[in-house]
Tab-separated table of C-alpha atoms in Angstrom:
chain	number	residue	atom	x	y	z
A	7	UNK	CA	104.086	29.628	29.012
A	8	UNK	CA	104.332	32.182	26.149
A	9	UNK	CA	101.274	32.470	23.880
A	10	UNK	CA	102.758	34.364	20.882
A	11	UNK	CA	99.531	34.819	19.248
A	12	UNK	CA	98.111	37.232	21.836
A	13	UNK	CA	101.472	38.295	23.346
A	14	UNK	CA	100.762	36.961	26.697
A	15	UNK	CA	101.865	34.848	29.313
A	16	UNK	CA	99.929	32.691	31.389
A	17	UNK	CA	100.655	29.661	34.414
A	18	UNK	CA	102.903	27.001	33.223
A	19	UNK	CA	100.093	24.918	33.771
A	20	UNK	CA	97.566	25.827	30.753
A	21	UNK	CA	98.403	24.082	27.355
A	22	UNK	CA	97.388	26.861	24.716
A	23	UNK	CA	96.201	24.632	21.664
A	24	UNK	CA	93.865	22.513	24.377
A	25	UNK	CA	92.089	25.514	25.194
A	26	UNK	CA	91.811	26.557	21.782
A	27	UNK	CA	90.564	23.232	20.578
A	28	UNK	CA	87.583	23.190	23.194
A	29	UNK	CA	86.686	26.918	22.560
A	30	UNK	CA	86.137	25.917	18.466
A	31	UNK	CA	84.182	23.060	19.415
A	32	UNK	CA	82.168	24.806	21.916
A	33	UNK	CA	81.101	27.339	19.245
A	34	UNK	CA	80.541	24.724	16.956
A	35	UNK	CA	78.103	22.675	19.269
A	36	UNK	CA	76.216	26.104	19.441
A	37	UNK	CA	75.994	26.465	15.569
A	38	UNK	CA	74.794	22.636	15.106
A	39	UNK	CA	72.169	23.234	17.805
A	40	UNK	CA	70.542	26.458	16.531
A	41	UNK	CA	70.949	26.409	13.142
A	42	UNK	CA	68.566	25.388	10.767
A	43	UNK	CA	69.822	23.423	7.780
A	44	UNK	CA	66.774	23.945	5.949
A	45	UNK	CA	67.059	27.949	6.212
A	46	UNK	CA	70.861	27.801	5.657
A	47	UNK	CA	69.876	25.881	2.240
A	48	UNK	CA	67.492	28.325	1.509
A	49	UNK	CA	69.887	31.238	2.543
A	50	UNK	CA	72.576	30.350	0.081
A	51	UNK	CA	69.865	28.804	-3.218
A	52	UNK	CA	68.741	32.904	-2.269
A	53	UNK	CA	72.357	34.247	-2.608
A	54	UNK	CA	72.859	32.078	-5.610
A	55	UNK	CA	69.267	33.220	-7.052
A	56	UNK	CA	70.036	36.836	-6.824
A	57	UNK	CA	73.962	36.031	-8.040
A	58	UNK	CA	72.091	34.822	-11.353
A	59	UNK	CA	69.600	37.424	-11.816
A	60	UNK	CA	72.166	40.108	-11.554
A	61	UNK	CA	74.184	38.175	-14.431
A	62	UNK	CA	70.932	38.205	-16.483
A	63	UNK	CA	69.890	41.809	-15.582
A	64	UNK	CA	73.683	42.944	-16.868
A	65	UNK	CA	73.100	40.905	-19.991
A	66	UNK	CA	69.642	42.447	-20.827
A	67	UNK	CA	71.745	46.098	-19.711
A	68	UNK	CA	73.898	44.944	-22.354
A	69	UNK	CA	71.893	44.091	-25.025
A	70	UNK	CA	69.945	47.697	-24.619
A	71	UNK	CA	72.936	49.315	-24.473
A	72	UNK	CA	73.984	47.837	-28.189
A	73	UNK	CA	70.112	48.166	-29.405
A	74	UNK	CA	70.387	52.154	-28.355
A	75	UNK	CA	73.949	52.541	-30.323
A	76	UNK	CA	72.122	50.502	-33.417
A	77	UNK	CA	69.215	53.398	-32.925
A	78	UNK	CA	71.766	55.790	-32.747
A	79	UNK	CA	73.497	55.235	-35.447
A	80	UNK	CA	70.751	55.138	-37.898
A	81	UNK	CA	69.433	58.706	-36.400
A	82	UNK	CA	72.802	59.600	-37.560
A	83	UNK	CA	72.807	58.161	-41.417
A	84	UNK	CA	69.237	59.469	-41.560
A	85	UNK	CA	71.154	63.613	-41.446
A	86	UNK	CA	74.065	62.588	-42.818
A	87	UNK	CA	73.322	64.105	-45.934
A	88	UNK	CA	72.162	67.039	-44.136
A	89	UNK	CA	75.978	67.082	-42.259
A	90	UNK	CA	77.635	70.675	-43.404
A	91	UNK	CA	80.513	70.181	-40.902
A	92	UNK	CA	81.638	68.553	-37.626
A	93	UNK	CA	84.334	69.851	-35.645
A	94	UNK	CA	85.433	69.186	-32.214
A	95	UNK	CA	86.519	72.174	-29.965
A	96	UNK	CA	87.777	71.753	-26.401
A	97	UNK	CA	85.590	68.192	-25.975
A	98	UNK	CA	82.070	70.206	-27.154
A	99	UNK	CA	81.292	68.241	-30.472
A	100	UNK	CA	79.760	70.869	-32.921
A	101	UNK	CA	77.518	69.572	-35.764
A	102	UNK	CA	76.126	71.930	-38.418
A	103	UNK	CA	73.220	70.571	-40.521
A	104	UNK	CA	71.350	72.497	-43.371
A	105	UNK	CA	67.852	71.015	-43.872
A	106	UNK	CA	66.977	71.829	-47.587
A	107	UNK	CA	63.450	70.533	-47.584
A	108	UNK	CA	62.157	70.255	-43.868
A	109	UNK	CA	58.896	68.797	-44.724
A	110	UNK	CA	60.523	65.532	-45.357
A	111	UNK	CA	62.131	65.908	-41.763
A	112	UNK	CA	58.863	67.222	-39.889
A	113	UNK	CA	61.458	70.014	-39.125
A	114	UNK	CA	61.586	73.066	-40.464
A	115	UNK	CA	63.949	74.687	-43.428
A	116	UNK	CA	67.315	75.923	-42.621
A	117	UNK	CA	70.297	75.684	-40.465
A	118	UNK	CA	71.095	74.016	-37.088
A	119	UNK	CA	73.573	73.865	-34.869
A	120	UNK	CA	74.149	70.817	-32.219
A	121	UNK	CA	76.589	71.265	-29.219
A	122	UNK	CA	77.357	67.850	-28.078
A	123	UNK	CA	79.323	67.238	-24.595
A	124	UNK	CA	80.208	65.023	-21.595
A	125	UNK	CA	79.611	65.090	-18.236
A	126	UNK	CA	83.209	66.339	-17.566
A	127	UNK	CA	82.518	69.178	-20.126
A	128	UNK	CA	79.334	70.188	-18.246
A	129	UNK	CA	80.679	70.028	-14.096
A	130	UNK	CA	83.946	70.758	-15.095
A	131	UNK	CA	84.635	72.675	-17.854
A	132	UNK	CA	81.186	74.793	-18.044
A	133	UNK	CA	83.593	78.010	-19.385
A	134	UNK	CA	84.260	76.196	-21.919
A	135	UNK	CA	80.923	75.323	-23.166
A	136	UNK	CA	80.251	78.301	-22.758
A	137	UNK	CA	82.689	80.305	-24.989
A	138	UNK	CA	81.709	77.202	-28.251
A	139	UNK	CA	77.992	78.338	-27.617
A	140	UNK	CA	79.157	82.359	-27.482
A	141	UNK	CA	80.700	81.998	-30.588
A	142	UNK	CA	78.008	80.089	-32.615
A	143	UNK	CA	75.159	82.298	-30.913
A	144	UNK	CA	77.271	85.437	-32.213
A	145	UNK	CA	77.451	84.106	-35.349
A	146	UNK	CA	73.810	83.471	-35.627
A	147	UNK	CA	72.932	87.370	-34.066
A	148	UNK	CA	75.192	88.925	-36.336
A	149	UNK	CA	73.431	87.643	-39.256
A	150	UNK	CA	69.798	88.804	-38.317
A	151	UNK	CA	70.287	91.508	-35.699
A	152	UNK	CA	70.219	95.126	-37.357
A	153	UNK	CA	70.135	97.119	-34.514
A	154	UNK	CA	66.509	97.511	-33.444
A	155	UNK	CA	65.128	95.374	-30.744
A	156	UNK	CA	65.975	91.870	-29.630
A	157	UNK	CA	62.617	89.968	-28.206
A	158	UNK	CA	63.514	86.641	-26.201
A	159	UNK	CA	60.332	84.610	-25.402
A	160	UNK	CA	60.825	81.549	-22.666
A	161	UNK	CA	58.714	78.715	-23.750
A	162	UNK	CA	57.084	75.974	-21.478
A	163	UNK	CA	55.893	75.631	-18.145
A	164	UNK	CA	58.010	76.583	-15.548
A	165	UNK	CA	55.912	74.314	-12.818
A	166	UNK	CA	57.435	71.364	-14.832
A	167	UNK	CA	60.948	70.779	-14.635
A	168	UNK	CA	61.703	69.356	-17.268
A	169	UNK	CA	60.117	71.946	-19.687
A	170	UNK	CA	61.065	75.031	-17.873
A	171	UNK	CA	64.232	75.381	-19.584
A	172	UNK	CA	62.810	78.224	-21.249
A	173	UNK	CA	61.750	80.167	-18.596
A	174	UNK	CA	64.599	79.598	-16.930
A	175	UNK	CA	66.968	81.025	-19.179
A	176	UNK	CA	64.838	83.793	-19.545
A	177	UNK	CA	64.826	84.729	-15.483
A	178	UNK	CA	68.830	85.018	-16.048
A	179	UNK	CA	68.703	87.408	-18.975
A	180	UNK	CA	69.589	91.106	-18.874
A	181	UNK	CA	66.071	93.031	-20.144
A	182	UNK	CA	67.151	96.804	-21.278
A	183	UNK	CA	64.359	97.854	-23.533
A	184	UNK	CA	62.940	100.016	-20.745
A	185	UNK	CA	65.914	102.356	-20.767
A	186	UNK	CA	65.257	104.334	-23.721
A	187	UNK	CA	67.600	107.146	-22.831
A	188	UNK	CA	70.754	105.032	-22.976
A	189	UNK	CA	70.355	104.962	-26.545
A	190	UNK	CA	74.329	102.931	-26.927
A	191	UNK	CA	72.776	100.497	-25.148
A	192	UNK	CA	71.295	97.110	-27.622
A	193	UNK	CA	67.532	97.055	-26.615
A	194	UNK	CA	66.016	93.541	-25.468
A	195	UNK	CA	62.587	92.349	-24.283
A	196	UNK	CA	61.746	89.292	-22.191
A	197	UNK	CA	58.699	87.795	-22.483
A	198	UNK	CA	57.171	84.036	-20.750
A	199	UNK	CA	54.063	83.367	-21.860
A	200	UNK	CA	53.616	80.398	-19.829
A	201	UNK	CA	51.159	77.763	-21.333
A	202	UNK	CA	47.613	77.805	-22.390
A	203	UNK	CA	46.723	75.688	-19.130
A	204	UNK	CA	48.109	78.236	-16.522
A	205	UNK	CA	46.982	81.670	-18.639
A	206	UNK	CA	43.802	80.148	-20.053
A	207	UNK	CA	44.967	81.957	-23.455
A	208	UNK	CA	47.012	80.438	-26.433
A	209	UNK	CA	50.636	80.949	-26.059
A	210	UNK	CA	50.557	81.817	-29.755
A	211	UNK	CA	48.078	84.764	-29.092
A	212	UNK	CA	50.142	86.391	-26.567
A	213	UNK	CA	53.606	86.055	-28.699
A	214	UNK	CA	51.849	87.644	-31.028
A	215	UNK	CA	50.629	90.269	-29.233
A	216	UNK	CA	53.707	91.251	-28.173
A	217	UNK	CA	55.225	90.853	-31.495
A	218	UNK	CA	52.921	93.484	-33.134
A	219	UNK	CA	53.271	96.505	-29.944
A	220	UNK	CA	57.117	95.687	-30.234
A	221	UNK	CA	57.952	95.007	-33.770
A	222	UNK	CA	61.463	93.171	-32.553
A	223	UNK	CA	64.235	93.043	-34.883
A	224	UNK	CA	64.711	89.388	-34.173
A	225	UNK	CA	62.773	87.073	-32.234
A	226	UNK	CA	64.776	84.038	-29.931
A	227	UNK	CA	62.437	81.235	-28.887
A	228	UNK	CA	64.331	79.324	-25.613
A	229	UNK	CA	62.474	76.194	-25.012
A	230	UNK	CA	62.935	72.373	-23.803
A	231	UNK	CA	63.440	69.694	-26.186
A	232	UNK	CA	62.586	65.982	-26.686
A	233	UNK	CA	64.561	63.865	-28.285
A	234	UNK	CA	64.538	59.629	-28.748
A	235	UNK	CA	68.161	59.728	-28.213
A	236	UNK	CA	69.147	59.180	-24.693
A	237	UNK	CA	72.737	60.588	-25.235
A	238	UNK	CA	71.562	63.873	-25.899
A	239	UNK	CA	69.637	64.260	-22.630
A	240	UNK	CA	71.164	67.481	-20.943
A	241	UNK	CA	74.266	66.912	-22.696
A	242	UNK	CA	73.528	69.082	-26.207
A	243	UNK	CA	72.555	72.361	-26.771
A	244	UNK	CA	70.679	73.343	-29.949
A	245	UNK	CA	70.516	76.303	-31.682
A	246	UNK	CA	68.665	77.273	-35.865
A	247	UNK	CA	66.981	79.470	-37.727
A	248	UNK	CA	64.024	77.875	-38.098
A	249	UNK	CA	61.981	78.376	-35.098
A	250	UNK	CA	59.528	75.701	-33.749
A	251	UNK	CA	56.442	73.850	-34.076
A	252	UNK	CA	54.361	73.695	-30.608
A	253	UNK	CA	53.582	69.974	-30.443
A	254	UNK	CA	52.551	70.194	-26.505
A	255	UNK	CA	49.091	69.809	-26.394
A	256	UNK	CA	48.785	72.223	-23.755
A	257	UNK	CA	50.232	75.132	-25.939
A	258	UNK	CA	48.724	76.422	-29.492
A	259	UNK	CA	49.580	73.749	-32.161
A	260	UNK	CA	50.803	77.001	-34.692
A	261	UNK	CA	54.151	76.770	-36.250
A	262	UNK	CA	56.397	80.189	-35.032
A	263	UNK	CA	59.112	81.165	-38.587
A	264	UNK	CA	60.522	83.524	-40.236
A	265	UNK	CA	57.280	83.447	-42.268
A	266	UNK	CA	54.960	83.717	-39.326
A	267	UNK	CA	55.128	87.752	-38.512
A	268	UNK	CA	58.352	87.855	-41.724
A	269	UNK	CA	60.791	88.709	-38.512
A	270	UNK	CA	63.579	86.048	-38.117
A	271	UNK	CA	63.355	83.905	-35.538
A	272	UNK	CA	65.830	81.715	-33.820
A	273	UNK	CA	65.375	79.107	-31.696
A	274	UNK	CA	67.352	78.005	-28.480
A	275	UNK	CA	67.126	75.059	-26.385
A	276	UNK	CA	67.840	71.863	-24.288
A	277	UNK	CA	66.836	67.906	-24.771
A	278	UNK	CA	65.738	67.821	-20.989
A	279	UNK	CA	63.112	64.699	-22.154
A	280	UNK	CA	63.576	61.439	-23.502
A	281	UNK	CA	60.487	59.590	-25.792
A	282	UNK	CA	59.980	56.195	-25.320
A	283	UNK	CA	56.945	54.650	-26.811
A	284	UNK	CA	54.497	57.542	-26.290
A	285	UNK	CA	56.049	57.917	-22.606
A	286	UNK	CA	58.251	60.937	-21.456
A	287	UNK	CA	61.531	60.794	-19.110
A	288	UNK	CA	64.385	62.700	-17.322
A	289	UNK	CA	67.291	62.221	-16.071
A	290	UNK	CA	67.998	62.059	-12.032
A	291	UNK	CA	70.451	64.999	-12.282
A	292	UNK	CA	68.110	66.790	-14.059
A	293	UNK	CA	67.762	70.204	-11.813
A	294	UNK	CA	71.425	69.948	-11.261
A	295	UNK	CA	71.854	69.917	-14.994
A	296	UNK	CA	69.525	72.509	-15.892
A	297	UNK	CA	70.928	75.314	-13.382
A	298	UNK	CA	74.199	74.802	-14.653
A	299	UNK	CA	72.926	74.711	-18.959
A	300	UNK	CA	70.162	77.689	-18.358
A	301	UNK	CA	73.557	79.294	-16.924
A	302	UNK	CA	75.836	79.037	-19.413
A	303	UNK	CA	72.969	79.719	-22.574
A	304	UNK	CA	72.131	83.033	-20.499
A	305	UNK	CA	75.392	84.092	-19.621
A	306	UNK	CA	76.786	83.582	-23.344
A	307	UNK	CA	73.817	85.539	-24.680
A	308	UNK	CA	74.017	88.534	-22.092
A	309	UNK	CA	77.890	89.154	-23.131
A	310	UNK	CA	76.982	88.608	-26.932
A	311	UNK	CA	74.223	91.168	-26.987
A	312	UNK	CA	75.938	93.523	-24.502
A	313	UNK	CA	79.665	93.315	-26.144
């Protein structure tokens, strides 16, 4: 006899389906004996249970994820006035806002510049990003540099990852004021004055220090941000004219402008923290991130000042 199903033959005696039949109800007089109806009704309420809560959990995603856009958008109409130009180059989104009166903002006076990308834009196209920040960090250089020196202080602490942006950037920077006797060559300083809980002395002191022995043509803050929008987390770059306001508590609470030691001063940096209700977070890929932004920012401002 020819049993198709497992390409076999066996005695002309043995009837296929017979054997078959017994084998099913063999296996099924095992189930009925050691299972548990009870725990099989239990197993599958369970399955059902967690079938539900996903449904709910995607709903509640849902809802946040329209409650953020809301948010969002009325960050947006809040500068909108403020909204010079937009322009898209290459997938980087480039804002430019001019903040008249920056009291009203709890921002300073003058002009900034957002960067605004995609993942893609950031692991894939990181040449790109960096050539739209080149250009608007050239523009900004060429309107305060006059030749003397360039002083680049990295803000934050570089223990904590998500404010050591700063530092960061400045440990990939090309210092040259030391080499006074290549005189063709632009002269820049790099200074990290960590924060007041590592030195024991106010960040603002030490800047200020080095300010006065130096007397820089131009000063460029580099330094994490925080921002309540969770799109912007890693994925814009910001750069102004208007330098910054310390809010950490563990650095001086002074306010470092143009008016401060009357040198401009811009300022550089990152969203690497998200506020929520008085509570601070990161993304998972935020090392990853952060090699690849301090990378770009520092290799954008090496060519600018070195070209």
């Amino acid at each position: 006899q020819s049993l198709p199903k497992l390409k076999l033959c066996t005695p002309h005696c043995m009837n296929y389906t017979k054997l078959e039949n017994a084998v099913i109800e063999e296996v099924q007089n095992i189930c009925r004996k050691y299972l548990d109806k009870k725990k099989c009704k239990q197993i599958i309420d369970d399955n059902n249970n967690n079938v539900q809560n996903e449904i709910e959990l995607n709903k509640e995603k849902s809802n946040l994820a329209k409650a953020i856009e809301v948010l969002d958008f009325q960050i947006e109409k809040l500068y909108e006035d403020k909204l010079i130009a937009r322009k898209k180059i290459n997938d980087v989104l480039v804002k430019h806002y001019f903040i008249k009166d920056g009291k009203k903002e709890k921002r300073n006076s003058g002009d900034y510049f957002t960067l605004s990308f995609d993942d893609d834009v950031l692991y894939k196209k990181e040449k790109v990003l960096e050539k739209v920040f080149l250009k608007t960090f050239k523009t900004f250089l060429a309107k305060y540099h006059k030749g003397g020196t360039i002083l680049f202080v990295g803000l934050g602490n570089s223990s904590i990852l998500g404010d050591s942006f700063g530092v960061n950037t400045l440990n990939k920077l090309i210092a040259t004021n030391a080499y006074n006797d290549f005189l063709t060559i632009p002269k820049v300083a790099l200074f990290a004055p960590e924060t007041t809980s590592k030195t024991g002395i106010s960040s603002f002191k030490l800047i200020e220090m080095v300010v006065n022995h130096l007397k820089p043509d131009v000063i460029i803050l580099l330094d994490s941000f925080v921002t309540s929008n969770v799109n912007f987390i890693n994925r814009t770059i910001e750069i102004n004219d208007c330098g910054v306001i310390f809010q950490d508590q563990l650095r001086s609470n002074r306010v470092i402008d143009k008016k401060t030691f009357q040198i401009p001063v811009l300022s550089i940096g990152c969203p690497t923290l998200l506020e929520y209700e008085k509570t601070f977070f990161s993304k998972y890929t935020l090392e990853q991130d952060l090699e690849i932004l301090t990378k770009i920012v520092a290799n954008a401002i090496n060519h600018t000042v070195m070209s």
